[in-house]
Structures are given as structure tokens and as C-alpha cells.
mmCIF file of C-alpha atoms in Angstrom:
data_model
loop_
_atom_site.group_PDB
_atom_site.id
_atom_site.type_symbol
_atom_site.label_atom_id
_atom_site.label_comp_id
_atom_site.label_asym_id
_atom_site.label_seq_id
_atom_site.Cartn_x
_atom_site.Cartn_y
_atom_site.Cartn_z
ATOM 1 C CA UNK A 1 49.639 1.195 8.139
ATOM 2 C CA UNK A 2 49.960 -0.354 11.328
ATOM 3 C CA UNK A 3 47.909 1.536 14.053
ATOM 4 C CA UNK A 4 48.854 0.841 18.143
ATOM 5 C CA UNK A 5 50.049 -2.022 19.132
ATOM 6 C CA UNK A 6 50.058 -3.326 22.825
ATOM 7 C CA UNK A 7 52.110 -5.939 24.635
ATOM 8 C CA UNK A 8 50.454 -8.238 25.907
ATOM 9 C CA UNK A 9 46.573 -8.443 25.573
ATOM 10 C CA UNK A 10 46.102 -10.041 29.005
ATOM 11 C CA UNK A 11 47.856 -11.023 32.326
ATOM 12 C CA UNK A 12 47.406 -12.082 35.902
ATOM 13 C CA UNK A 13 50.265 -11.175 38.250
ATOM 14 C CA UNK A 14 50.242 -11.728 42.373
ATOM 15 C CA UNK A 15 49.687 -8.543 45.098
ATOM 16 C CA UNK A 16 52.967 -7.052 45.526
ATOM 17 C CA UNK A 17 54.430 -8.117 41.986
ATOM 18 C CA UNK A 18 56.035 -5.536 39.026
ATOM 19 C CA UNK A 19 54.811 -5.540 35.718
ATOM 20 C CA UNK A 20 55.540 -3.681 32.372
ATOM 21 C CA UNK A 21 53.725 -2.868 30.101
ATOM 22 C CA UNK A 22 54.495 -2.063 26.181
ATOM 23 C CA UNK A 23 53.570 -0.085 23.706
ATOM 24 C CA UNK A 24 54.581 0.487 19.774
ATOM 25 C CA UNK A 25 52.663 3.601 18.539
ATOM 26 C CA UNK A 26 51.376 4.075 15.306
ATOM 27 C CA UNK A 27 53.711 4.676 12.314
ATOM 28 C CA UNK A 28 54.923 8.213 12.574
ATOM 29 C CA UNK A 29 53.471 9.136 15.927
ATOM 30 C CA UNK A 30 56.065 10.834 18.245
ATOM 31 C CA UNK A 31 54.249 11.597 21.300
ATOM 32 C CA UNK A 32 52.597 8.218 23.612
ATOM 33 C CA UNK A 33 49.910 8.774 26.103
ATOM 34 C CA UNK A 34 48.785 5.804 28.915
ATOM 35 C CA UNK A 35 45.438 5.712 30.445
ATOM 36 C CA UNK A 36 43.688 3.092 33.128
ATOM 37 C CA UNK A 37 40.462 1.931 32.794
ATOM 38 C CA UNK A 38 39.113 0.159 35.396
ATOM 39 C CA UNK A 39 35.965 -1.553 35.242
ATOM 40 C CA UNK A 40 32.982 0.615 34.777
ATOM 41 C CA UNK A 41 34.746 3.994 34.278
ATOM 42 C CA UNK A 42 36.132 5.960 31.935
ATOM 43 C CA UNK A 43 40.038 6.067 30.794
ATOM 44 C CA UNK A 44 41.789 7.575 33.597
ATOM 45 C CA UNK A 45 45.328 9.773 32.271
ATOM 46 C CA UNK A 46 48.226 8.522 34.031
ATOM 47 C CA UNK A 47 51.080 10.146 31.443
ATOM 48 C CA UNK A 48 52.427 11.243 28.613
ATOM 49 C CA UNK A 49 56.066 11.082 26.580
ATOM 50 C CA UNK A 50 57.805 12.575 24.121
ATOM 51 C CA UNK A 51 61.147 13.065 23.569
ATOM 52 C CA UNK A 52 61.920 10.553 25.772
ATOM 53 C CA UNK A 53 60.955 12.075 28.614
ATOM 54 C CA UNK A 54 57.789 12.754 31.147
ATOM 55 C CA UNK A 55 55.838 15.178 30.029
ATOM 56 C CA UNK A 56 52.956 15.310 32.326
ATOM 57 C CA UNK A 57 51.368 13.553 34.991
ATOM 58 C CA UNK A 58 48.195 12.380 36.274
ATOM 59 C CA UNK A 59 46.730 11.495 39.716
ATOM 60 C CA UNK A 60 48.394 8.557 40.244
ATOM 61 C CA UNK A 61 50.964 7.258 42.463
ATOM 62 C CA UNK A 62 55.047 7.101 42.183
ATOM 63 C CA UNK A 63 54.199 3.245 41.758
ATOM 64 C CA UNK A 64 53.600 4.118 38.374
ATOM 65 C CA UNK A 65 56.763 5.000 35.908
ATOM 66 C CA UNK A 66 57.291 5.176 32.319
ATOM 67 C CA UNK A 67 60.071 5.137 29.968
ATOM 68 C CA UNK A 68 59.888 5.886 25.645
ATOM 69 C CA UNK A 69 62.564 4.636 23.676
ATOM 70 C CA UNK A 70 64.533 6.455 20.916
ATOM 71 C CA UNK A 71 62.134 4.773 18.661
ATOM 72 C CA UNK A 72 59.021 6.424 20.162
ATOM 73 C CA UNK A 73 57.691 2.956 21.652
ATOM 74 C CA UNK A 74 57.173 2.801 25.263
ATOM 75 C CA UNK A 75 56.545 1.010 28.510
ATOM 76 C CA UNK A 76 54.566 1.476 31.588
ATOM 77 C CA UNK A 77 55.597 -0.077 34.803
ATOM 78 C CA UNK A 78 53.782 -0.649 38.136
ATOM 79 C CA UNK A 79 55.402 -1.647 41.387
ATOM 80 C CA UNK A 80 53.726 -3.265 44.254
ATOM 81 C CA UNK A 81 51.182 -3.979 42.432
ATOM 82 C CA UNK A 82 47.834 -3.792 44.461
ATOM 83 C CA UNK A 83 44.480 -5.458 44.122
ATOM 84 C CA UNK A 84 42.902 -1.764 42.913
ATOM 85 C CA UNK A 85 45.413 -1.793 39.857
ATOM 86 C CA UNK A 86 43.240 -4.395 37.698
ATOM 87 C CA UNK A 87 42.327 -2.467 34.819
ATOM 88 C CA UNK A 88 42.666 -2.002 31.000
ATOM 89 C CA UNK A 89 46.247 -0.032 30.252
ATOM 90 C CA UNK A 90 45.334 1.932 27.349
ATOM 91 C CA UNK A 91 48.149 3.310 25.032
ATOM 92 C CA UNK A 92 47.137 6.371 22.722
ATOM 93 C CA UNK A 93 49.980 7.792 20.308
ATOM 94 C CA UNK A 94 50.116 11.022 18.822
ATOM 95 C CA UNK A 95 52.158 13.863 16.863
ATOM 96 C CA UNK A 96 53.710 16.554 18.681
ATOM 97 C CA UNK A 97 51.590 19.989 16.895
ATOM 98 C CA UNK A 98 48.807 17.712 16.105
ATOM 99 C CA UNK A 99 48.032 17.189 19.444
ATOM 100 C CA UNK A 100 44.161 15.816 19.590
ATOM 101 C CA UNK A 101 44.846 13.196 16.865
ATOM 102 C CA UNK A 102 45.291 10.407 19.320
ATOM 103 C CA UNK A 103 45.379 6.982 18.159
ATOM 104 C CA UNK A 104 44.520 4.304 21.088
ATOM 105 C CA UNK A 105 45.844 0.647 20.791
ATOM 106 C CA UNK A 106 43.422 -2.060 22.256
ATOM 107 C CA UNK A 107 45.011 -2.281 25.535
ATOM 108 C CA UNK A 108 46.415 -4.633 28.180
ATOM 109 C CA UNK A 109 44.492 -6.294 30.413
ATOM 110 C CA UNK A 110 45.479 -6.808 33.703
ATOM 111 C CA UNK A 111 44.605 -8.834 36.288
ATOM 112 C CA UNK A 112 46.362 -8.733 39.864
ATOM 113 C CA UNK A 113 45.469 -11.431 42.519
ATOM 114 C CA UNK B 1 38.563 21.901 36.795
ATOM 115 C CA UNK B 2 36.986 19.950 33.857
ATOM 116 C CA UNK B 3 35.036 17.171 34.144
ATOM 117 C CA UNK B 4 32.621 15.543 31.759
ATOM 118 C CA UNK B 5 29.399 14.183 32.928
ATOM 119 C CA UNK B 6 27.375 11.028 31.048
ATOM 120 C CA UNK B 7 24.384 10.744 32.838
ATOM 121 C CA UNK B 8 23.051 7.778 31.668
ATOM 122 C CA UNK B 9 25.017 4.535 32.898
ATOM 123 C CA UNK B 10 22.860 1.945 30.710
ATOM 124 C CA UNK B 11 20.394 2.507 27.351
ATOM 125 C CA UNK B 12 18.477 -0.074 25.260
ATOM 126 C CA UNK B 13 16.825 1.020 22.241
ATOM 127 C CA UNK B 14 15.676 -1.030 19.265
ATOM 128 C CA UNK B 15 17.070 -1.735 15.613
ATOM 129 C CA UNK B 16 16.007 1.111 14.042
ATOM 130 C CA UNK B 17 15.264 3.505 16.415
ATOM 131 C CA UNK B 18 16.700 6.924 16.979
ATOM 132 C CA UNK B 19 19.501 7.453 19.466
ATOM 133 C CA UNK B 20 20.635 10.027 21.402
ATOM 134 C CA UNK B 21 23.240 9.812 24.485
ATOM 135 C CA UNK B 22 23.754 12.767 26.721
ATOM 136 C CA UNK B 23 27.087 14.726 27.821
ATOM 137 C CA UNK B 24 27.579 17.907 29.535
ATOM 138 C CA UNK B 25 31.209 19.438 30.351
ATOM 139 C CA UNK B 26 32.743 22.018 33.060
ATOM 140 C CA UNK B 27 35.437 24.438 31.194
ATOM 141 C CA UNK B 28 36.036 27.852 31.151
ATOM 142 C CA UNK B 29 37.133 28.082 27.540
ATOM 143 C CA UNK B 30 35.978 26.716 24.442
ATOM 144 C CA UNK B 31 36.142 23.246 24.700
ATOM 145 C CA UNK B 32 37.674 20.684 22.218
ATOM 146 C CA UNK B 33 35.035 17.899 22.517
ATOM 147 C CA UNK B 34 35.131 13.993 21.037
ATOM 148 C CA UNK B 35 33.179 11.181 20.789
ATOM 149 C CA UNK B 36 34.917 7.363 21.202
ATOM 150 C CA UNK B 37 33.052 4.390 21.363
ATOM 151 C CA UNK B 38 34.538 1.007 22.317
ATOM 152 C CA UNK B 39 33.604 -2.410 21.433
ATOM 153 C CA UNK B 40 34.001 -4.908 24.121
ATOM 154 C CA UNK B 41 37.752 -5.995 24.687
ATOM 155 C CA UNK B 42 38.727 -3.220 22.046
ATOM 156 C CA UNK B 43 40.654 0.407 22.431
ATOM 157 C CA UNK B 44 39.155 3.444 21.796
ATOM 158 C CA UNK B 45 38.059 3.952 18.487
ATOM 159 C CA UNK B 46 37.107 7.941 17.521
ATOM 160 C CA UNK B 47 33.729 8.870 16.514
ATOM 161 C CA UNK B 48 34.158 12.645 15.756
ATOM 162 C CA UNK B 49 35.364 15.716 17.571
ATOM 163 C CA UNK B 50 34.072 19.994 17.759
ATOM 164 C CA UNK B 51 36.967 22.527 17.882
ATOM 165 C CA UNK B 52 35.403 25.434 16.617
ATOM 166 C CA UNK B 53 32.988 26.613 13.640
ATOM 167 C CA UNK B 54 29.379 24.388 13.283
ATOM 168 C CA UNK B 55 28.044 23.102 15.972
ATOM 169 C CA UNK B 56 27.072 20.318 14.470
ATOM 170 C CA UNK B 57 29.594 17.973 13.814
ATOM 171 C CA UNK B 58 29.103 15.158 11.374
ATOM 172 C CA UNK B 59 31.014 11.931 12.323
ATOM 173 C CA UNK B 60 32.169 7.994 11.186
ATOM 174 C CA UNK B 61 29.067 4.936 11.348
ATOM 175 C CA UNK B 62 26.695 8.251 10.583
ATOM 176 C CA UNK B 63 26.832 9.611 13.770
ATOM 177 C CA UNK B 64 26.593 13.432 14.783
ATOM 178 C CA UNK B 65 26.987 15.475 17.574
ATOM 179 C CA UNK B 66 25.574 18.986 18.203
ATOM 180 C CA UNK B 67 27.778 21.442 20.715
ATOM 181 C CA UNK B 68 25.545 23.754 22.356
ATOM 182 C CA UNK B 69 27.479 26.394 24.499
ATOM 183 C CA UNK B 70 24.531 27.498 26.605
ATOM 184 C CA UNK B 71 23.371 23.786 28.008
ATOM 185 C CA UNK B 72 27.394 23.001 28.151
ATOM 186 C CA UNK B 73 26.762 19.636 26.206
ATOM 187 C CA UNK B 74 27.608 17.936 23.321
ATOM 188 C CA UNK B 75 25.056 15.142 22.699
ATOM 189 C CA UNK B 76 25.645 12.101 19.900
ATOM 190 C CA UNK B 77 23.039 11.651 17.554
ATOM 191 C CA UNK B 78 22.242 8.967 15.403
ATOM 192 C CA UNK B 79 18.373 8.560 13.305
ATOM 193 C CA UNK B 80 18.672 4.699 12.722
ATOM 194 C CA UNK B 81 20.762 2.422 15.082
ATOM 195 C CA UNK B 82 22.153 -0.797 13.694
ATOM 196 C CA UNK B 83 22.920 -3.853 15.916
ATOM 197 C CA UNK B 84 26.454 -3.121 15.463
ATOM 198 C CA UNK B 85 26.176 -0.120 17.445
ATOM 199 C CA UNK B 86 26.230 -2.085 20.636
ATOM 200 C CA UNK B 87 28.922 -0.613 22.321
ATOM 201 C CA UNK B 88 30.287 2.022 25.226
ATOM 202 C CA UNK B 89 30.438 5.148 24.316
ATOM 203 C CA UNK B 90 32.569 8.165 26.063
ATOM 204 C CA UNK B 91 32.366 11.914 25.364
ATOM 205 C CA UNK B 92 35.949 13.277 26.209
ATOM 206 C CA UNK B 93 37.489 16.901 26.480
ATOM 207 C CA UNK B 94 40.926 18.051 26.401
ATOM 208 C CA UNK B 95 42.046 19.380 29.319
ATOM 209 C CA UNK B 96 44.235 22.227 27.876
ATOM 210 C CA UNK B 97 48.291 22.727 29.031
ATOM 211 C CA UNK B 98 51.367 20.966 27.563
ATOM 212 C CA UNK B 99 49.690 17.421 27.499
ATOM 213 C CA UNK B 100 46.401 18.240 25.998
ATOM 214 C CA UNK B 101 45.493 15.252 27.832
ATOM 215 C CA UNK B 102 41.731 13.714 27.457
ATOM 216 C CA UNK B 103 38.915 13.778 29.847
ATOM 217 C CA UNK B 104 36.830 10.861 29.696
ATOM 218 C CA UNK B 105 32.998 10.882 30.834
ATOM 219 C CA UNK B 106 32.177 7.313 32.802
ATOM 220 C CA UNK B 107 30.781 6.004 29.626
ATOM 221 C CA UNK B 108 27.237 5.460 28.214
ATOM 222 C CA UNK B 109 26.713 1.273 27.850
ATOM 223 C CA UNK B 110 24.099 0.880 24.597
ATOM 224 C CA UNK B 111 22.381 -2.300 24.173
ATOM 225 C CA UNK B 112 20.120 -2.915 20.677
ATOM 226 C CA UNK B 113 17.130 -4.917 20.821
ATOM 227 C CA UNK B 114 16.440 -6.554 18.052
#
């Protein structure tokens, strides 16, 4: 049973570049979750999807945008990408009603220069 | 709002030794509580969680963690660490609302000695 699977592990991208993010959650999951790390600190909620669409937010910036596909997997984009957005993307999937069994991939590591 | 505190950045203890690792929370309800602990360059991987009913919570690796509602923490236990423990661990709460989204602590950073 394949668990959460992230695309990719690792990249570097330039000040002021886009990047996306993706995300395959784990085999019946419905509901996908992404969190920052950055260095030091704890996962940091940025947002959540199901059904295709937003569910909720965190603290961070319009920068940051989402999409889930009709097959539940997901990406996470960031525009104008700044120096402060190096961190590790974390993906958690879920089931809608079973809402604290979240399942977190390994994450994508990015790098901005 | 909720917020999780770890106070302790950095532990070392030896092979063998008894661990504990600290966390306190801010909620107004009952909190839903967990325990993650991630290997370096790996997700999140969880260790056990409190909803309701004992307080003390057995978990995966033999960890457990004891919810007390008076001190508002929820400290990880373990009697004999292995070198394979060496990890970060993060006590997390769920915030509550549509999301149920997770609340991370900043993370407790164990190191073994051999």
C-alpha cells in the first residue's frame, strides 16, 4: 500500500521564480493537507483540499495557491518566490470523517537562491 | 488561540537511559494531542495520539505519553532509548473547525550517546 508520495525530493530555483509542487496521497485518502517547514521549526499549515477545492487557509500569503485533481493528488504553487520560502513542503493526506488520521509524505525540499 | 510549546530545543541522553521530552498546549477544549517524530530528510512519521479516555497513551517504538489536564501537557515517555531514536520529535494539536488542521510545537532535537 503505497503511502505519500512527493514530487520532487529536492530543488533549487532563483528569487523571483514559480515552482510547483506535487503530491499523490495515500491510496484511498480524499482529503490533502500542505505544511512548510523551515529550518528549525515546526510544520507550519498553509492548506487543505478536498473536493477539489480550498478548504482552509493558513497564514500565508496569496503567493501561495493550490489545486487537487479529480484523482485526489495535488499541487502547491509559489510565485515570486523569495529567499524566506526555503523550506521542506510537507504533504499529509487524509479521509474526510476520519479527520486526524493524517498520513505525511517525506517532502520537497526547496531551495531558492 | 492554540499553540504548543516544546521547551527544550536540544537533549542528549545515553543508550539506555530513560527519556522524557516536555510539551504543554493552550486550548480551551479538550485537546486531541499527537506525537510525530522525524528522521532526518524524512516526513512525519506518527508516534501516538490522546482523544479522550486514559491518559496514558501507549504508542509505536514503545513510546508513551501521559495527558495531564491540570499542567496542560502531554509529555513522551520512553524507559530505554535505543540509538535509533535519534531523531526530532514534535507534539502537535488539532486546532478544531472544518480543517482540523495540526499544530506543531518547534520540535525537540534528541541525540543518543552511545
Amino acid at each position: 500500500d503505497a503511502g505519500v508520495t512527493q514530487s520532487p525530493t529536492h530543488l533549487i530555483k532563483t528569487r523571483g521564480q514559480q515552482v510547483t509542487l506535487r503530491c499523490s496521497p495515500k491510496s484511498g485518502h480524499d482529503t490533502v493537507s500542505w505544511y512548510q517547514q523551515a529550518l528549525g521549526q515546526g510544520p507550519q499549515f498553509i492548506f487543505q483540499y478536498y473536493e477539489e477545492e480550498e478548504r482552509q487557509r493558513g497564514n500565508f500569503p496569496d503567493r501561495f495557491s493550490g489545486h487537487q485533481f479529480p484523482n485526489y493528488s495535488s499541487e502547491l504553487n509559489v510565485n515570486a518566490l523569495l529567499l524566506g520560502d526555503s523550506a521542506l513542503y510537507l504533504c499529509a493526506s487524509s479521509l474526510v470523517g476520519e479527520n486526524y488520521g493524517y498520513t505525511f509524505g517525506s517532502g520537497t525540499r526547496l531551495t531558492v537562491v | 488561540a492554540q499553540s504548543v510549546t516544546q521547551p527544550d530545543i536540544h537533549i542528549t541522553v545515553s543508550e539506555g537511559a530513560s527519556l522524557e521530552l516536555r510539551c504543554n498546549y493552550s486550548y480551551g477544549a479538550t485537546p486531541y494531542l499527537f506525537w510525530y517524530v522525524q528522521s532526518p530528510g524524512q516526513g512525519l512519521q506518527l508516534l501516538l495520539k490522546y482523544f479522550s479516555g486514559d491518559t496514558l497513551v501507549q504508542g509505536i517504538k514503545g513510546f508513551e505519553a501521559e495527558f495531564k489536564r491540570s499542567q496542560s501537557s502531554f509529555n513522551l515517555r520512553k524507559p530505554s532509548v535505543h540509538w535509533s531514536d535519534a531523531a526530532e520529535y514534535f507534539c502537535a494539536v488539532v486546532s478544531g473547525g472544518a480543517t482540523n488542521k495540526l499544530i506543531f510545537g518547534t520540535g525537540t532535537l534528541l541525540a543518543v550517546q552511545p
